[in-house]
XYZ file of C-alpha atoms in Angstrom:
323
model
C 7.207 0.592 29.230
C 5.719 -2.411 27.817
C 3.028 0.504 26.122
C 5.468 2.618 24.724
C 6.836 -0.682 22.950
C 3.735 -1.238 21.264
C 3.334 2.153 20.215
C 6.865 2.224 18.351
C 5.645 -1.046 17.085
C 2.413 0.564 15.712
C 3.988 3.412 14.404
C 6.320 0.829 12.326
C 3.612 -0.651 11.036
C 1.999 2.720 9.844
C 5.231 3.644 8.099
C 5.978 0.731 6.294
C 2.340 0.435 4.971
C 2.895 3.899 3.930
C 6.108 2.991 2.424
C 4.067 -0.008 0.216
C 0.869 2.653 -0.750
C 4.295 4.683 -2.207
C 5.508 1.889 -4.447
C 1.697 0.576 -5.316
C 0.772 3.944 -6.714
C 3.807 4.025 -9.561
C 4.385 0.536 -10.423
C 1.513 -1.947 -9.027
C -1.080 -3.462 -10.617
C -3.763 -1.212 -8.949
C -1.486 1.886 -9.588
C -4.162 3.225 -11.668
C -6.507 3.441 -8.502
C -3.990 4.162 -6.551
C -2.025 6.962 -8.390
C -4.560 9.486 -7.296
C -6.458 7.712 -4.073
C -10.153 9.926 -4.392
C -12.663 8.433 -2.045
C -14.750 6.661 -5.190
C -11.768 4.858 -6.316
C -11.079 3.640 -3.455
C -14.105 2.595 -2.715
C -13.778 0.842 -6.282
C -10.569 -0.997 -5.394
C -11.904 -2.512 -2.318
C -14.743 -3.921 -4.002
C -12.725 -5.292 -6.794
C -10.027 -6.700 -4.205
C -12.760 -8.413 -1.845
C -15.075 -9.272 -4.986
C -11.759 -11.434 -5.936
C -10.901 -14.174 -3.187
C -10.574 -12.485 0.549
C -8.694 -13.620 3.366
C -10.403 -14.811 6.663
C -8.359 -11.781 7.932
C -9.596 -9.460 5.832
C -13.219 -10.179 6.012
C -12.790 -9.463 9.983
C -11.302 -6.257 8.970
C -14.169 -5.050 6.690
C -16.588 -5.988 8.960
C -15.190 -3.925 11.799
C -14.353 -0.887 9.591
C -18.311 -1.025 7.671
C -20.056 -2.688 10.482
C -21.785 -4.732 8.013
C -20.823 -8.243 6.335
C -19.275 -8.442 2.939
C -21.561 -10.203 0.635
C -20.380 -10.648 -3.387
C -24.358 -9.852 -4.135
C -24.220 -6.292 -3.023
C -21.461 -3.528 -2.651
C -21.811 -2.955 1.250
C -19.325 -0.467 0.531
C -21.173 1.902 -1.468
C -22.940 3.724 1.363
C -19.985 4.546 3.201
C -17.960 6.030 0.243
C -16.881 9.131 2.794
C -15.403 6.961 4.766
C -12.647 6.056 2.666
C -11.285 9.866 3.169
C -9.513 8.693 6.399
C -7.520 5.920 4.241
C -6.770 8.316 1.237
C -5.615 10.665 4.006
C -3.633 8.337 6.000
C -1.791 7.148 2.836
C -0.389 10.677 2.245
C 0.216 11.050 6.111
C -2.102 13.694 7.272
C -3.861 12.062 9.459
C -3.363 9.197 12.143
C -6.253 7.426 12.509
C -7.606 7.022 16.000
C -9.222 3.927 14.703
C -6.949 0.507 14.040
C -9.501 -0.595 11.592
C -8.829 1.729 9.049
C -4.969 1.478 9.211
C -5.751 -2.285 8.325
C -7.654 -2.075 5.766
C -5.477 0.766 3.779
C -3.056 -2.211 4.704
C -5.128 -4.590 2.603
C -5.626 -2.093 -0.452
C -2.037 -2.034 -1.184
C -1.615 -5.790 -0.332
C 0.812 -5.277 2.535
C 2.469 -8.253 4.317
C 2.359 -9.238 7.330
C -1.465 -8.046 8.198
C -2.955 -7.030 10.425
C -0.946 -5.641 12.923
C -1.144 -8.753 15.557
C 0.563 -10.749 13.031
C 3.151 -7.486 11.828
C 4.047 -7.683 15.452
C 4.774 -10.313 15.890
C 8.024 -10.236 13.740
C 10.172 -8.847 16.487
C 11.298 -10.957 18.642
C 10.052 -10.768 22.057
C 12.988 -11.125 24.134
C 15.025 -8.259 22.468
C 11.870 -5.788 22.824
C 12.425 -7.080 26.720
C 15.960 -5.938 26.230
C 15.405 -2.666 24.832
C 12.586 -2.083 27.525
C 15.351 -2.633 30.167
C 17.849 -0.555 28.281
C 15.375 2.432 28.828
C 14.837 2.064 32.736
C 18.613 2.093 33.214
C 19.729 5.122 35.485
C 23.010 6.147 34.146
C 23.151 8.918 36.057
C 24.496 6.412 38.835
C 27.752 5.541 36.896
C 30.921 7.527 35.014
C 30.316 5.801 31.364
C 32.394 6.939 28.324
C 30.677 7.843 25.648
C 32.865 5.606 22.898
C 32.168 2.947 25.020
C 28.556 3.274 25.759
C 28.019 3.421 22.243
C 29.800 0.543 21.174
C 28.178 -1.729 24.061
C 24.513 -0.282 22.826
C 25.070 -0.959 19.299
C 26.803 -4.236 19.271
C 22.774 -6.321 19.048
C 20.679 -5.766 16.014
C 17.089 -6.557 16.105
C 15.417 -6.541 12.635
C 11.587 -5.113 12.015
C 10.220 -4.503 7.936
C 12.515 -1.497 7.071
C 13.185 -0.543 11.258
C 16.385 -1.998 12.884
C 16.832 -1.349 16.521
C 20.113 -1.581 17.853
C 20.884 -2.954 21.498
C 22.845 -4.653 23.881
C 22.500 -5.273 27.596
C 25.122 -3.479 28.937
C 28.157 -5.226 31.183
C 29.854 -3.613 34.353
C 32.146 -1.032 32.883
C 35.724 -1.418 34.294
C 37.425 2.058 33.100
C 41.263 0.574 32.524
C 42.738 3.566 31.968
C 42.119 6.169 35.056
C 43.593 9.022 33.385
C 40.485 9.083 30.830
C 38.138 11.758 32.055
C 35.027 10.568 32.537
C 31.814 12.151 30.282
C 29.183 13.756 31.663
C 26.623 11.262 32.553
C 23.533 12.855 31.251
C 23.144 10.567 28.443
C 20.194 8.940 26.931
C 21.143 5.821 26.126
C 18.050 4.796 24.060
C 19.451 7.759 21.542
C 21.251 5.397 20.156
C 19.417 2.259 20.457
C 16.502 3.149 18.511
C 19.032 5.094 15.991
C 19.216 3.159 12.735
C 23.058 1.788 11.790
C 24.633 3.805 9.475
C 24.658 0.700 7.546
C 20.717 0.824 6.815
C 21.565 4.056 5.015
C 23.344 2.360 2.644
C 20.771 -0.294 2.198
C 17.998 2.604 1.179
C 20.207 4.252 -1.150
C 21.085 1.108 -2.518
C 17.196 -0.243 -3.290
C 16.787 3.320 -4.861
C 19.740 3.501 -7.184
C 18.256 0.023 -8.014
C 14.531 0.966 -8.412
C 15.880 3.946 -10.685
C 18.175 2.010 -13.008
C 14.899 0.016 -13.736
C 12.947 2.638 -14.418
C 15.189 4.034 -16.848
C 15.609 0.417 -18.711
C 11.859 -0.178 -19.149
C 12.074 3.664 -20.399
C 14.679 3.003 -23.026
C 13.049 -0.812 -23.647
C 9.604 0.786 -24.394
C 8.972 1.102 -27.934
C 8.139 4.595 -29.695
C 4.534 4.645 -29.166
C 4.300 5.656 -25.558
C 0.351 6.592 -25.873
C -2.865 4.948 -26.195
C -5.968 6.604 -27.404
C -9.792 4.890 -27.479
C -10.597 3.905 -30.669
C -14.493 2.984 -31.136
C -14.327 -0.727 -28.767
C -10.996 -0.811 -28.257
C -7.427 0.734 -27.643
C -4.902 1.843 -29.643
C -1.134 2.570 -29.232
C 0.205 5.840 -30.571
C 2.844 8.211 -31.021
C 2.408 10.595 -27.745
C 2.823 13.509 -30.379
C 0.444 12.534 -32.171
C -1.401 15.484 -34.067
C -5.349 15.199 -33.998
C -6.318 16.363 -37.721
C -10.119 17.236 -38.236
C -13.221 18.436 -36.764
C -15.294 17.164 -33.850
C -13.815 15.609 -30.301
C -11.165 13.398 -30.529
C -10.813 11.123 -27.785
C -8.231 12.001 -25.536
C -4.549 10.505 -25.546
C -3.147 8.950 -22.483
C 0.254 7.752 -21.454
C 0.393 3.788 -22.146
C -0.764 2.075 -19.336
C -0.528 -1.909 -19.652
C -2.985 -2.726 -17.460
C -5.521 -1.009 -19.549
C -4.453 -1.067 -23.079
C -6.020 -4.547 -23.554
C -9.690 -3.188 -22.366
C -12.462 -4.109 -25.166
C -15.825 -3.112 -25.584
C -17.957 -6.564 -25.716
C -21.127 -7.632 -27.708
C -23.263 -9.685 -25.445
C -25.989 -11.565 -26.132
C -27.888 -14.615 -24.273
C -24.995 -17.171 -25.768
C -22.365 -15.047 -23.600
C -20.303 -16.312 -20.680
C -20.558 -13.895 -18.296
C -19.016 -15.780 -15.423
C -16.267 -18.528 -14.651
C -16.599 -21.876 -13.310
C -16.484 -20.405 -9.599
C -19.207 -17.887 -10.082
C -16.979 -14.785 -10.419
C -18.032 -12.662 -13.335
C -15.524 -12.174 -16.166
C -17.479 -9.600 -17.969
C -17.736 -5.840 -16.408
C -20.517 -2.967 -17.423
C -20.831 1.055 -16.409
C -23.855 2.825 -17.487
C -24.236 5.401 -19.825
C -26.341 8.453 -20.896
C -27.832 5.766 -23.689
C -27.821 2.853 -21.679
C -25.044 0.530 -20.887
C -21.804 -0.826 -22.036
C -20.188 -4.449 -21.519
C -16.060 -4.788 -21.377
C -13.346 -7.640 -21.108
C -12.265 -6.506 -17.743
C -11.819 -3.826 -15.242
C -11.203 -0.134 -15.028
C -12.818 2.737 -16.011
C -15.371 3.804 -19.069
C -12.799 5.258 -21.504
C -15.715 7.485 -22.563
C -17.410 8.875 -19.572
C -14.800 7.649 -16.822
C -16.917 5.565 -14.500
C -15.935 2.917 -12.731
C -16.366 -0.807 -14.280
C -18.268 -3.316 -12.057
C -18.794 -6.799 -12.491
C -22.062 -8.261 -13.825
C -24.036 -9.618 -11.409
C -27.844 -11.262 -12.295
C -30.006 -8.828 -12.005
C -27.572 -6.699 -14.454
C -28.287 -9.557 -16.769
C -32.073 -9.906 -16.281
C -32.546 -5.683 -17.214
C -30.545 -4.815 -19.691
C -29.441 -8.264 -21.951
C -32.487 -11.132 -21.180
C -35.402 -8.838 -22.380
């Protein structure tokens, strides 16, 4: 049974990751990768999270899942763009994927907690998974049990697991006091109700999303008139979302307000410009164009042509800036 324990386990883990990529995708600060998960930006996101400072964990994990090394030189990842259609599709739960490696690192995209899923197990406490697995060997077809009572006894122990409660407790000899009370049918599987969630947890869910709606409604009402933003030459501008375009030629488009963008300049660089901190990571970010290429202030995407921002790296430098 000790395999079937692990497998629940797993499946938790799955779910709750899930749960996070769910959250990430409206309100996180990679929401605007995240919102619509294609294979290119995810590929994007991992290189900007493992570009940034990765975990000894993580490493392990991208090294298993692109059988290559990370190196800050180089986007490994590039290559193997296809293979981020497993993560995109285990975030919107078609598929489960026979592979543990790419459960973990769709874990590390959306910055889930506890990873990977030695340490996620880890949280439940050994001795009540012992419990439970006893709970499920016991042959009640042996004894007259009550239902009330059997309930009560196997619902008295809560054993807590990220957003999964199981509810046990070993049970006791049952002395039936009162012989009049007919005995229930003894067909009953008594890991029905240990594995049920408390009514209780019900009230917890509804709870966090009466909660995560009243928030969305005040930064709604708190945000000011001009909901929009709309590229303007180097830089972004807020607007009114209602905004009528007057004139000939293309506008640029209009798009809802997105904080984590709105602050994105086009740069001027020259051989005077810092392109990287004291640690060596680069603070400046380019995407080609049809006439060349373009420097900005941070990440995202090429308000113009939509591709993906990358950080500078040397060679960048040595092409297109020290001629």
């Amino acid at each position: 049974m000790k395999k079937n324990t692990l497998e629940e386990i797993e499946k938790n883990y799955k779910e709750a990751i899930r749960s996070k990529f769910r959250v990430e995708r409206v309100e996180g600060k990679h929401s605007h990768y995240l919102n619509n998960p294609s294979q290119a930006l995810l590929r994007d996101l991992c290189w900007e999270i493992f570009s940034s400072d990765p975990k000894t964990d993580d490493l392990s994990v991208y090294r298993n899942f692109f059988r290559t090394e990370f190196t800050r030189e180089e986007n490994t990842s590039t290559p193997y763009t296809n293979k981020f259609k497993k993560v995109g599709g285990f975030y919107r739960g078609e598929i489960e994927p026979a592979n543990i490696s790419t459960v973990e690192l769709a874990a590390i995209l959306v910055d889930f907690h506890p990873r990977p899923f030695n340490k996620f197990k880890k949280v439940i406490d050994e001795e009540d998974l012992e419990l439970i697995n006893e709970l499920r060997n016991i042959d009640v077809s042996v004894k007259d049990v009550p239902v009330d009572e059997l309930k009560e006894k196997t619902e008295s122990k809560s054993v807590t697991d990220f957003n999964t409660v199981f509810a046990a407790r070993e049970p006791e000899s049952v002395v039936n006091k009162e012989p009049e009370q007919k005995a229930v049918s003894t067909f009953i599987q008594p890991i029905v109700s240990i594995v049920d969630k408390p009514k209780g947890n019900k009230f917890k869910y509804i709870a966090i999303a009466l909660v995560l709606v009243l928030l969305g409604t005040i930064v709604f009402l708190a945000l000011p008139e001009k909901q929009c933003m709309q590229w303007s030459n180097d830089h972004y501008e807020i607007i009114d979302c209602d905004l009528k375009i007057e004139g000939l030629g293309i506008a640029p488009r209009i798009e809802l307000l997105d904080k984590s963008l709105v602050n994105l300049k086009k740069v001027n660089v020259s051989d005077t410009t810092t392109y990287f901190d004291k640690n060596g990571k680069a603070i400046i970010w380019y995407a080609k164009t049809a006439n060349g290429i373009d420097f900005f202030n941070g990440h995202g995407r090429h308000p113009e042509n939509n591709n993906a921002l990358k950080p500078v790296t040397p060679y960048i430098l040595n092409k297109y800036v020290k001629k």
